[in-house]
Amino acid sequence: MMNEIAQSRSVVDVFGGYNHNLRISDGEFYDMKNLTPSYYPVLSPRNKRGSYVFPSGNITEHKINGIISKDALCYVDGTTLFINNKPITGLTLSDSPKQLISMGAYIIIMPDKMYINTSDYSDCGKIEASFTSPASAVVSYELCSVDGKAYENVEGGDKEPEKKTNGSLWIDTSETPHTLKQYSEVNAMWTQIPTTYVKISCPNIAADFKQYDGVKISGIDTQRMPQLADFEGKVSVLYDVHRDDSEEHAGQGDYIVIVGIIDNVGSQETPIKIERLMPKLDFIIESGNRLWGCRYGQDINGNVVNEIYASKLGDFKNWNCFMGVSTDSYTASCGTDGQWTGAITHLGYPLFFKENCLHKVYGNYPANFQIQTTACRGVMKGAGNSLAIVNELLFYKSRSGVCVYDGSLPSEISSAFGDEPYSGVDESVTDDAEKLRNGAVAGAHKNRYYISMKSETDGKWYLFVYDTSSGMWFKEDNTRASAFCSCRGELYYIDAETNLIRSVLGSGTPDASPVEWLAETGVLGTSMPDKKYISRLNVRMSLEIGSRVIFSVQYDSCGEWKHLATLQGTSLRTFTIPLRPRRCDHFRLRIEGLGDAKIFSITKTTEQGSDI
């Protein structure tokens, strides 16, 4: 008598994603290359990528330093900004990596501190401005009203003038600081003018400034104008700016007006310098019609700071305008230690990250701005470009893994990576800005989060995709991206190896070579007791014409892959491939392919073995 060997069959027809842990589900893969969630639950390689088509038609002789999406794709090629493939000749940029920030119709270009209006290309230039008076020019000072009209017949002294009429002016020097008073015949008394102004006149002094700019003034001759000593090297607001552009004067009648008081009209022939400055920033974002930034370290004056900044409302040129109104600039010091590691606007709030905390700014004008600090897993140092928003959820690379933040507390979603550490920072980088940006880089498109990061184990870069609809990770190839940008239904990225623009979904010029892909299962057979073994595998799949698939197996963790079968696509049809692994305790299955293929199911036939 011969006893029938008991058999059982199990079918895997829902394929999961990447899971690099010791024990994984049947539908998951311990390792993979270039697979996609686009055809879930079917296992399939990704589509071909593409190369962006430049105006010249040449896709190789370019150096892309930055990209951003407006109405069309905008990019910096070398030292030239292109908007919708049109070069902008009014800007001269440095040949270095750029951060491009969108604010209304404007593009802010950092670290060059330049801007351009995408609706009016003539509206472009530098955010900062500076004026130094020529050595031969005379700088004059006059007491004036807010509109720049100089006061006449002003008397000074510690006692009120004996001769006075209605409207007479008197500088009272009996008290410090001195005050300007005006006589009223109706009240028969001297009334103090609450705010006094000083007009500073010099040819072309107003060329690059406008009303209510916050400027730093230096070079004042404090011996001749001792009452302006407090303004030397400090920031003042320009309450009036007059530019005389007539052909007759050509800037000779220019002046600016600041708050102050002087006893007499004065002048100097030594140079005076007026500067509108932007602070040195580690990261910069836009939120609420303001530019926001943060800085840890030395500022432009050499002082050590740990601060968050905001520009004037609707005016990215002014970061030092403090007039006590709702449109003012904003500066706040923070008490948390450590470098800033990232910044982004999420759900309308500016967020600033360190490795162990995040700072969230509430409010809509300086008087009610509040910074809330939350101790949590922040952005990893060097991974500031890993911040990306997918369907209102914020994703980023932390020190422990990839986290998602919904506005309350972050949670980790990268358990599929196992113990593999990613996003190692290149410590050889010396530039301060690059130190904070030389790690993981991410982008968002539709329901997916793309992140390019470096493995600290083998030193290679890998591109991963997280599909938010299924909650699965997919590993693509060794692409290293330096920036991502989603524009018009396509996700573009800058290839860090070639400095060219590539498209993830294949727009532009598609790649000529077919996609190489790989799927490697976890250990099969470890969960089966009683000496069971897998006697047969049936793979249901379809192959495109010209595609190739190779099946290999590794028995009992021996480290060597044994070839099982090779299939070549000759017609568009679906068929089943029977695979018979030899009897063993456990094994891994590897499927390698070149070209398009779709695997619908893998059926395992399990038999009862002997006791040996």
XYZ file of C-alpha atoms in Angstrom, residues 33 42 61 76 110 201 352 393 422 459 489 496 542 550:
14
model
C 14.435 47.472 -7.934
C -0.364 43.450 -9.730
C 25.135 70.518 -22.363
C 18.317 78.098 -13.476
C 18.680 82.354 -3.008
C 20.112 115.138 1.172
C 10.900 75.373 11.625
C 0.261 65.339 5.302
C 19.807 56.040 5.478
C 27.351 54.505 0.665
C 1.005 66.568 -14.064
C 22.777 65.202 -9.097
C 2.184 38.538 -18.955
C 14.748 35.359 -15.214
